[in-house]
PDB file of C-alpha atoms in Angstrom:
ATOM      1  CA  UNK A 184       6.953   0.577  -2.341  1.00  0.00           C
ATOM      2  CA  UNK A 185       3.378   0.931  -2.376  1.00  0.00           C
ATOM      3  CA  UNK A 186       0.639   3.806  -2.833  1.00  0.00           C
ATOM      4  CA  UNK A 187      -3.222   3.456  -3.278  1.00  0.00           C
ATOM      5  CA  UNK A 188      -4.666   6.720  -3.288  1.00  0.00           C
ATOM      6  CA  UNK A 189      -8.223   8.164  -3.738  1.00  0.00           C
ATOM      7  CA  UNK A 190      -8.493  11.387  -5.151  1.00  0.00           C
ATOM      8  CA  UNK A 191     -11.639  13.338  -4.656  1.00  0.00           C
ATOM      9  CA  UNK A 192     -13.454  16.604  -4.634  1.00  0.00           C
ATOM     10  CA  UNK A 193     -16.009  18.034  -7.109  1.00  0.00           C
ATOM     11  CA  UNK A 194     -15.999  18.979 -11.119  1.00  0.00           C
ATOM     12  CA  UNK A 195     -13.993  22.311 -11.521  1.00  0.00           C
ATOM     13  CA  UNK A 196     -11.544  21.916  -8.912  1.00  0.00           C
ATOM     14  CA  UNK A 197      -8.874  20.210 -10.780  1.00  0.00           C
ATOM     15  CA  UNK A 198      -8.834  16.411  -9.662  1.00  0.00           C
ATOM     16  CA  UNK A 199      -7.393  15.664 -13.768  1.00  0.00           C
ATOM     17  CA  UNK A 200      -4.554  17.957 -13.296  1.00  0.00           C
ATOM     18  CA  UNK A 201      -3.326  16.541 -10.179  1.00  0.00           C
ATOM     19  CA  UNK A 202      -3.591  13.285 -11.162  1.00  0.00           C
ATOM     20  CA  UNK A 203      -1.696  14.193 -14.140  1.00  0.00           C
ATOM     21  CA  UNK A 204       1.362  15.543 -11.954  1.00  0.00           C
ATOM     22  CA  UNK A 205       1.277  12.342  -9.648  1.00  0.00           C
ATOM     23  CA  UNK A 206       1.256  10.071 -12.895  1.00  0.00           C
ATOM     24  CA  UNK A 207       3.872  11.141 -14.507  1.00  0.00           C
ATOM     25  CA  UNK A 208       5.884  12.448 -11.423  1.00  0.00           C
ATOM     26  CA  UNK A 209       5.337   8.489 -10.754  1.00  0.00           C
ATOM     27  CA  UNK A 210       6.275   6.981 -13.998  1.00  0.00           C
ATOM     28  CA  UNK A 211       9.279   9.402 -14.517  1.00  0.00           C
ATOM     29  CA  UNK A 212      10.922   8.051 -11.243  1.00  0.00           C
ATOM     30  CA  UNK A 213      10.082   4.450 -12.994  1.00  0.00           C
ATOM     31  CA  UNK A 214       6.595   3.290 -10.956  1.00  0.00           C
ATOM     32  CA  UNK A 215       4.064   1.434 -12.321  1.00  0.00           C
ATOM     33  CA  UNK A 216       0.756   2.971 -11.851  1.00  0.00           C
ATOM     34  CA  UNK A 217      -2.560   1.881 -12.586  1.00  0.00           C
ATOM     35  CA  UNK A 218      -5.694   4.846 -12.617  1.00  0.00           C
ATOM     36  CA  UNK A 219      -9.167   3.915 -12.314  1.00  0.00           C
ATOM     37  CA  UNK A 220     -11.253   6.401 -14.594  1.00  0.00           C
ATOM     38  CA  UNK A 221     -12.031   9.741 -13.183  1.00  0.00           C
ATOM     39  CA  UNK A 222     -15.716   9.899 -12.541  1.00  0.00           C
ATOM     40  CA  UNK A 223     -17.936  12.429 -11.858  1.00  0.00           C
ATOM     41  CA  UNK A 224     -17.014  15.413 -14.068  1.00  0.00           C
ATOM     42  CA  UNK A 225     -20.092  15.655 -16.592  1.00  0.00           C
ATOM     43  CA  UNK A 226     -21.037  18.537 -14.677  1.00  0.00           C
ATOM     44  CA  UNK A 227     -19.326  21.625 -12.764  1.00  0.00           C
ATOM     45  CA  UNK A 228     -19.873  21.365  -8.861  1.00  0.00           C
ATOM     46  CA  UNK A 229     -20.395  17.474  -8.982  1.00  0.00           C
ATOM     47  CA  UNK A 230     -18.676  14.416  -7.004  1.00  0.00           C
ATOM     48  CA  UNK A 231     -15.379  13.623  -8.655  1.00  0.00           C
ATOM     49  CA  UNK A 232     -13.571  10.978  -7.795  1.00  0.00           C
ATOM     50  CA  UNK A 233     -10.318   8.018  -9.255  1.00  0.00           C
ATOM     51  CA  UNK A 234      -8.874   5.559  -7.661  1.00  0.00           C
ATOM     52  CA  UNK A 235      -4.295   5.701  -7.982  1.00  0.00           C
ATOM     53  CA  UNK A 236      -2.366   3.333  -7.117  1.00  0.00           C
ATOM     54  CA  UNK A 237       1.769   3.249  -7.459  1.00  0.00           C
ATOM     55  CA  UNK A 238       4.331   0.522  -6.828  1.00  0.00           C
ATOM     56  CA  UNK A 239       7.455  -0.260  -7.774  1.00  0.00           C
ATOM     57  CA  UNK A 240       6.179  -3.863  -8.821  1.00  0.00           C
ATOM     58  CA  UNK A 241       2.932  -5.058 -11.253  1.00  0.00           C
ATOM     59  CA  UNK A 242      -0.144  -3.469 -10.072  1.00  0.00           C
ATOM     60  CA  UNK A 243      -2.864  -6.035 -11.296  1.00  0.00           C
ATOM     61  CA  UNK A 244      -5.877  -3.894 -10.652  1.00  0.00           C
ATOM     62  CA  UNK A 245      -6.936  -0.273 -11.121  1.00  0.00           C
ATOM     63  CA  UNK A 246      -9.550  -0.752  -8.218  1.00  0.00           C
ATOM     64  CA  UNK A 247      -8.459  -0.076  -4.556  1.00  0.00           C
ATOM     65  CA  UNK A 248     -10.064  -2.353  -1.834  1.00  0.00           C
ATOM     66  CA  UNK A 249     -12.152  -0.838   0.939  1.00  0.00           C
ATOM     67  CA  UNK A 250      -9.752  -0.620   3.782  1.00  0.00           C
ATOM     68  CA  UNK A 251      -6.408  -0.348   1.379  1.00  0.00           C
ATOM     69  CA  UNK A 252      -6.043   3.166   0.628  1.00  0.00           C
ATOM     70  CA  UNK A 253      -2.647   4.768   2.531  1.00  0.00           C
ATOM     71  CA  UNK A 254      -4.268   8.248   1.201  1.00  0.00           C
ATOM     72  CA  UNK A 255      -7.683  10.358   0.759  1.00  0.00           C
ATOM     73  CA  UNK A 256      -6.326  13.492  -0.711  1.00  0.00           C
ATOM     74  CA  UNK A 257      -9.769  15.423  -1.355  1.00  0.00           C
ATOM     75  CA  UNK A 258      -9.842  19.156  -2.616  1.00  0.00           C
ATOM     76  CA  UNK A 259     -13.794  19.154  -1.227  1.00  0.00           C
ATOM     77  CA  UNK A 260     -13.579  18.380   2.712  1.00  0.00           C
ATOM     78  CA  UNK A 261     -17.010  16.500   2.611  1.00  0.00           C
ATOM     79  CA  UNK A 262     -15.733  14.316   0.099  1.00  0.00           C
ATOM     80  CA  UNK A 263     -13.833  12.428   2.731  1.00  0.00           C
ATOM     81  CA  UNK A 264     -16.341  11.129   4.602  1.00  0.00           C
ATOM     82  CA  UNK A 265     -17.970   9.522   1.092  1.00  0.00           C
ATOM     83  CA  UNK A 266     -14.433   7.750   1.055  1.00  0.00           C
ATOM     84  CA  UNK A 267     -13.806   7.101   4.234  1.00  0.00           C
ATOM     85  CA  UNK A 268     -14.388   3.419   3.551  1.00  0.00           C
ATOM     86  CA  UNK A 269     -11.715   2.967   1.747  1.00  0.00           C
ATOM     87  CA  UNK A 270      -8.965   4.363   4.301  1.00  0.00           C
ATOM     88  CA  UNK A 271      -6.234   1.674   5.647  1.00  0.00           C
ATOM     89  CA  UNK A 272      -5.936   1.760   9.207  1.00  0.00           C
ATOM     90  CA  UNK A 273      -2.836   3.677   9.293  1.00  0.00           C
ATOM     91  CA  UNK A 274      -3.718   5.836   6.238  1.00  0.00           C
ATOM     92  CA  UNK A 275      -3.637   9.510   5.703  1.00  0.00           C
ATOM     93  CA  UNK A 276      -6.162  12.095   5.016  1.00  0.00           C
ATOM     94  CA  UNK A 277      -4.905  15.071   2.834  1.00  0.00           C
ATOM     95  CA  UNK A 278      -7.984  17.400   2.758  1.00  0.00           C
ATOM     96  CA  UNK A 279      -8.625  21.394   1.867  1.00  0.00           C
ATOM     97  CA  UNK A 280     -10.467  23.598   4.677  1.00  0.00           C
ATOM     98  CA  UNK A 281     -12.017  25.570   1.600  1.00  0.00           C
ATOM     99  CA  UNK A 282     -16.112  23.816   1.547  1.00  0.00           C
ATOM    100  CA  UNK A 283     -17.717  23.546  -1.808  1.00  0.00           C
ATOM    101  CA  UNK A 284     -21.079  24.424  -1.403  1.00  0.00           C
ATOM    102  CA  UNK A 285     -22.915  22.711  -3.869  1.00  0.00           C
ATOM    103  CA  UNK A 286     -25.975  21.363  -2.590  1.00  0.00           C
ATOM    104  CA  UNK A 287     -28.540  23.071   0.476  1.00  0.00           C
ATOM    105  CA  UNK A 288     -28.338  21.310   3.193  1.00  0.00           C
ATOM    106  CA  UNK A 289     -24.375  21.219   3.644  1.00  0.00           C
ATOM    107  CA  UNK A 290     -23.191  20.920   7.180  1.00  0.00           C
ATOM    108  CA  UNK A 291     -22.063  23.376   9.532  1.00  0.00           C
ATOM    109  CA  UNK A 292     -18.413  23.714   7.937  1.00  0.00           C
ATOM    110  CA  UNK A 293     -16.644  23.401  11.676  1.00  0.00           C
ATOM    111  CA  UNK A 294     -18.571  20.200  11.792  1.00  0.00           C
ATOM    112  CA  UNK A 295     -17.061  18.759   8.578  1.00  0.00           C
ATOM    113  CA  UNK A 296     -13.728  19.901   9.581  1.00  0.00           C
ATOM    114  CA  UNK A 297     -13.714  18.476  13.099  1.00  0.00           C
ATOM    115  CA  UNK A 298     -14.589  15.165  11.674  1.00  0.00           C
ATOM    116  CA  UNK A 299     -11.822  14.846   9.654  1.00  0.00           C
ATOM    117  CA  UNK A 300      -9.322  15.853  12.474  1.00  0.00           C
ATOM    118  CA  UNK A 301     -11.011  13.256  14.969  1.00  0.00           C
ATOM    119  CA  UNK A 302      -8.994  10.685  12.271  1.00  0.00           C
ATOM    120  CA  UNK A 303      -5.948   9.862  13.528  1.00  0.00           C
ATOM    121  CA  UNK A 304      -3.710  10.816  10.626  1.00  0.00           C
ATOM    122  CA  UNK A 305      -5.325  13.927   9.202  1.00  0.00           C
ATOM    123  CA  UNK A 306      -3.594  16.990   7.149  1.00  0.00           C
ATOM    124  CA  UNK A 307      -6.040  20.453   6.539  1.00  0.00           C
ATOM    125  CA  UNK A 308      -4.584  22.207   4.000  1.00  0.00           C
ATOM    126  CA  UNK A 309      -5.694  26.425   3.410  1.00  0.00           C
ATOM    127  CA  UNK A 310      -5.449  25.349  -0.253  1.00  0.00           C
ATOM    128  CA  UNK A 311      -7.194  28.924  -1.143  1.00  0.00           C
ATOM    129  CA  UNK A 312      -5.132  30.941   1.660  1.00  0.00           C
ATOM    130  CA  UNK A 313      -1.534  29.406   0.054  1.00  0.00           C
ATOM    131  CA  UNK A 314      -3.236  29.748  -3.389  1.00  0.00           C
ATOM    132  CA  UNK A 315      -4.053  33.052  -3.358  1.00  0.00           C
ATOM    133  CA  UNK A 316      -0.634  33.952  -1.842  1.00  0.00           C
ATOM    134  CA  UNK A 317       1.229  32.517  -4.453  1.00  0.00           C
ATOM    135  CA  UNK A 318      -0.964  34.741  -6.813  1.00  0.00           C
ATOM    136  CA  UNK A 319      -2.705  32.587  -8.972  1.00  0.00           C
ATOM    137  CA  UNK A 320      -6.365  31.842  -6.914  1.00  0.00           C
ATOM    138  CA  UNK A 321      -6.652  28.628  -9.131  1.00  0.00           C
ATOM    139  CA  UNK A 322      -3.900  26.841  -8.273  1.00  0.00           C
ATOM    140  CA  UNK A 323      -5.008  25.613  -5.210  1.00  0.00           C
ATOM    141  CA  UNK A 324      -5.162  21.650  -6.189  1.00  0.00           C
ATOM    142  CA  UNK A 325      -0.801  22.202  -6.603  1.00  0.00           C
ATOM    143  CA  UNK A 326      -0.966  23.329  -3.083  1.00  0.00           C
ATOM    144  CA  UNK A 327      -2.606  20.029  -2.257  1.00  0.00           C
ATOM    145  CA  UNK A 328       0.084  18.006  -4.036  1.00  0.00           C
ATOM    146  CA  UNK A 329       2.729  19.728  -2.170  1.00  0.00           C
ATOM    147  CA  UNK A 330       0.953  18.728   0.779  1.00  0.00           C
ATOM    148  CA  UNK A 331       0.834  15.476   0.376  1.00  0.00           C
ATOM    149  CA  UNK A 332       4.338  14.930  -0.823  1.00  0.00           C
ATOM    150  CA  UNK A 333       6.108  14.305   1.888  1.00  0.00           C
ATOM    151  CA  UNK A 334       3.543  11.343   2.296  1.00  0.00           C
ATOM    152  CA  UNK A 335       4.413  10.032  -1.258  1.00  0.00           C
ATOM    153  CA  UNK A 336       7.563   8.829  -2.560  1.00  0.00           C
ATOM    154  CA  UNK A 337       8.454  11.809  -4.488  1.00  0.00           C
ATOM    155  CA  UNK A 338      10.286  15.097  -4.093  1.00  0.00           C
ATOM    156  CA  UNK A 339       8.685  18.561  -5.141  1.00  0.00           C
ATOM    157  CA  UNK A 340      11.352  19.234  -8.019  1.00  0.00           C
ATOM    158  CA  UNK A 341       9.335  15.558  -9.543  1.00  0.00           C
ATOM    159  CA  UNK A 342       6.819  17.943 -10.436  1.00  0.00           C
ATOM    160  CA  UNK A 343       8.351  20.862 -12.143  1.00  0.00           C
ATOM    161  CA  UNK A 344       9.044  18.979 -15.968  1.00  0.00           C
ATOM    162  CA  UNK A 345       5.199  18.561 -15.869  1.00  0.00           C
ATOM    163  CA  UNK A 346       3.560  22.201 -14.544  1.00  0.00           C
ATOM    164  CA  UNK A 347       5.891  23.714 -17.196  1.00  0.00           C
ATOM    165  CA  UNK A 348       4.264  21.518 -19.186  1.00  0.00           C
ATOM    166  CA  UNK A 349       1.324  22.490 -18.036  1.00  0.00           C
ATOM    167  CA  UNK A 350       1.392  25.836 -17.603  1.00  0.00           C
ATOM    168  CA  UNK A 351       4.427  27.330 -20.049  1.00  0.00           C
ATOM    169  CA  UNK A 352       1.723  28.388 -22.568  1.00  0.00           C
ATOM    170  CA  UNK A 353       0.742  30.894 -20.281  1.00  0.00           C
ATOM    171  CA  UNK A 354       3.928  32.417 -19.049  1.00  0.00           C
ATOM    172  CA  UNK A 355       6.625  31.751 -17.039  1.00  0.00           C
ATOM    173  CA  UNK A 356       4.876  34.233 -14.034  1.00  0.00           C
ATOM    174  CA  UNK A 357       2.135  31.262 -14.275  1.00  0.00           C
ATOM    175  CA  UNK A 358       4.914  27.956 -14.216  1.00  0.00           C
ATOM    176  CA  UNK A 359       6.659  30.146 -11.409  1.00  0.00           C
ATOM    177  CA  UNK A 360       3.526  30.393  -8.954  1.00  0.00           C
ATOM    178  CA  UNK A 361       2.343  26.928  -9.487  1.00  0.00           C
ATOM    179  CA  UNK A 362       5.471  25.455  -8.451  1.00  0.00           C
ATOM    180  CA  UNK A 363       5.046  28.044  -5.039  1.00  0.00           C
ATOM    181  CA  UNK A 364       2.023  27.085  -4.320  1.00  0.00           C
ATOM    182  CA  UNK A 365       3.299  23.401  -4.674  1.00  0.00           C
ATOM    183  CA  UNK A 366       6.405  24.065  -2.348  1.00  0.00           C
ATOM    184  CA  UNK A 367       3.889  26.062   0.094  1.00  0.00           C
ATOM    185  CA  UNK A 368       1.836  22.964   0.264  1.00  0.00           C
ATOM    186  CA  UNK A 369       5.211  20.877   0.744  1.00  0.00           C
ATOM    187  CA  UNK A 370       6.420  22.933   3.545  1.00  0.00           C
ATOM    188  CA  UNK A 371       2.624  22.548   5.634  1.00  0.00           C
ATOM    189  CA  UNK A 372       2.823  19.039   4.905  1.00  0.00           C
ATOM    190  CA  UNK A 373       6.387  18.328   5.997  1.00  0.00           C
ATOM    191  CA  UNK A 374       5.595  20.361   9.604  1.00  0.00           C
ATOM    192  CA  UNK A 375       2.423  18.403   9.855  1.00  0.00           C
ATOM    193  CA  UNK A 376       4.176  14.903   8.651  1.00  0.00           C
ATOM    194  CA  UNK A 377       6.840  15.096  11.459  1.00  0.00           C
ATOM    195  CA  UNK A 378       4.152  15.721  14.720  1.00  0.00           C
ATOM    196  CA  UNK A 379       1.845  13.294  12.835  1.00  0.00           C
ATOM    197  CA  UNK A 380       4.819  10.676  13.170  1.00  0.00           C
ATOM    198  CA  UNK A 381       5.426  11.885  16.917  1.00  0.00           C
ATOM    199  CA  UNK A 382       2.160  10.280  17.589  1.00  0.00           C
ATOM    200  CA  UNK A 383       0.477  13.798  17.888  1.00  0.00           C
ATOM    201  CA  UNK A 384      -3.536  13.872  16.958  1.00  0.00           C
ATOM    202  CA  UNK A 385      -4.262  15.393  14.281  1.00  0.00           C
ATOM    203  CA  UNK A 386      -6.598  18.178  15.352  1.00  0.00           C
ATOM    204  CA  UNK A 387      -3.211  18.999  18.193  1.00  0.00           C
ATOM    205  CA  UNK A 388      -1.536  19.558  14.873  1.00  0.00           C
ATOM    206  CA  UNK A 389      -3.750  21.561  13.384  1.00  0.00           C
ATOM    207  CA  UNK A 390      -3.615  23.673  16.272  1.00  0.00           C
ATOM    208  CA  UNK A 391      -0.083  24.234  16.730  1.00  0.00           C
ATOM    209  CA  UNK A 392       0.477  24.764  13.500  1.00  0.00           C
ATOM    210  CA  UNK A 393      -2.097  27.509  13.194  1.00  0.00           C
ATOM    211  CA  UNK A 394      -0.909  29.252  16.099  1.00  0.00           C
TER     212      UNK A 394
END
């Protein structure tokens, strides 16, 4: 078993905290796992970015090759085409519709979006719509772990030990719509997973699923 993943997005959106979850969610089920520093997060609104890789043998580097990565999960949609580089051919892009607009000339947001369902294995995830359902508007980087579960070797319940840990300081309401948000995410990516694997595209996906 074998996962490179890139994270990315931008400073504020909580790339630390989910690669906290998939760390220890990793090294709890007895993976090795090998992070590359985050980078990026001196300042709010700016490119953020680690390379994670898991495997159930010795992981000699924390670098993943261009071409190697089975995942971009990205909480910034933009942010995947910075990576793209680094996606294996039959790698997965796990990537929020919700644009951070952080510099002036940002493209049209449809245009962004329909580039990342031309890929042939492509997830959007309404990270703010499941986020703000679940009642806590911050929590929308545990609806993109959920989604990208069911493309990782791990269940959602791997995660619960660690956003108690997280989150138990501020209440158990908190801990309690984290882990929805999470098992919102799950449920999108487990429909989207299973048309993905029919050979669907992704942007026929996209649009069954929204309809």
């Amino acid at each position: 078993m074998k996962r490179d993943i890139i994270l990315a997005g931008v400073g504020g959106q909580g790339i630390l905290t989910i690669a906290y979850l998939l760390d220890n969610a990793a090294l709890a089920r007895g993976y090795r796992v090998k992070q590359a520093e985050v980078h990026g997060m001196a300042q709010r609104g700016g490119a953020v970015y680690s390379h994670l890789r898991i495997s159930d043998t010795e992981v000699i580097s924390d670098l993943i090759p261009i071409g190697a990565a089975d995942m971009i999960l990205a909480v910034e949609p933009l942010e995947v085409q910075r990576y793209l580089k680094f996606l294996s051919p039959g790698g997965v892009v796990v990537a929020s519709r919700e644009p951070y607009k952080n510099i002036h000339d940002y493209p049209p947001e449809e245009e962004v979006l329909a580039a990342i369902l031309a890929l042939p294995r492509a997830v959007l995830v309404d990270a703010k719509g499941i986020a703000e359902a679940a009642g806590v508007p911050k929590a929308q980087n545990m609806a993109m772990v959920g989604a990208a579960t069911p493309f990782l070797p791990f269940e959602i319940k791997d995660f619960e030990p660690f956003v108690k840990k997280l989150f138990s300081s501020k209440g158990e309401r908190i801990v309690e719509a984290n882990m929805a948000a999470l098992e919102s995410g799950y449920r999108l990516g487990s429909a989207c997973k299973a048309l993905l694997d029919q050979g669907l595209p992704s942007a026929e996906v996209a649009r069954r699923l929204q309809s």
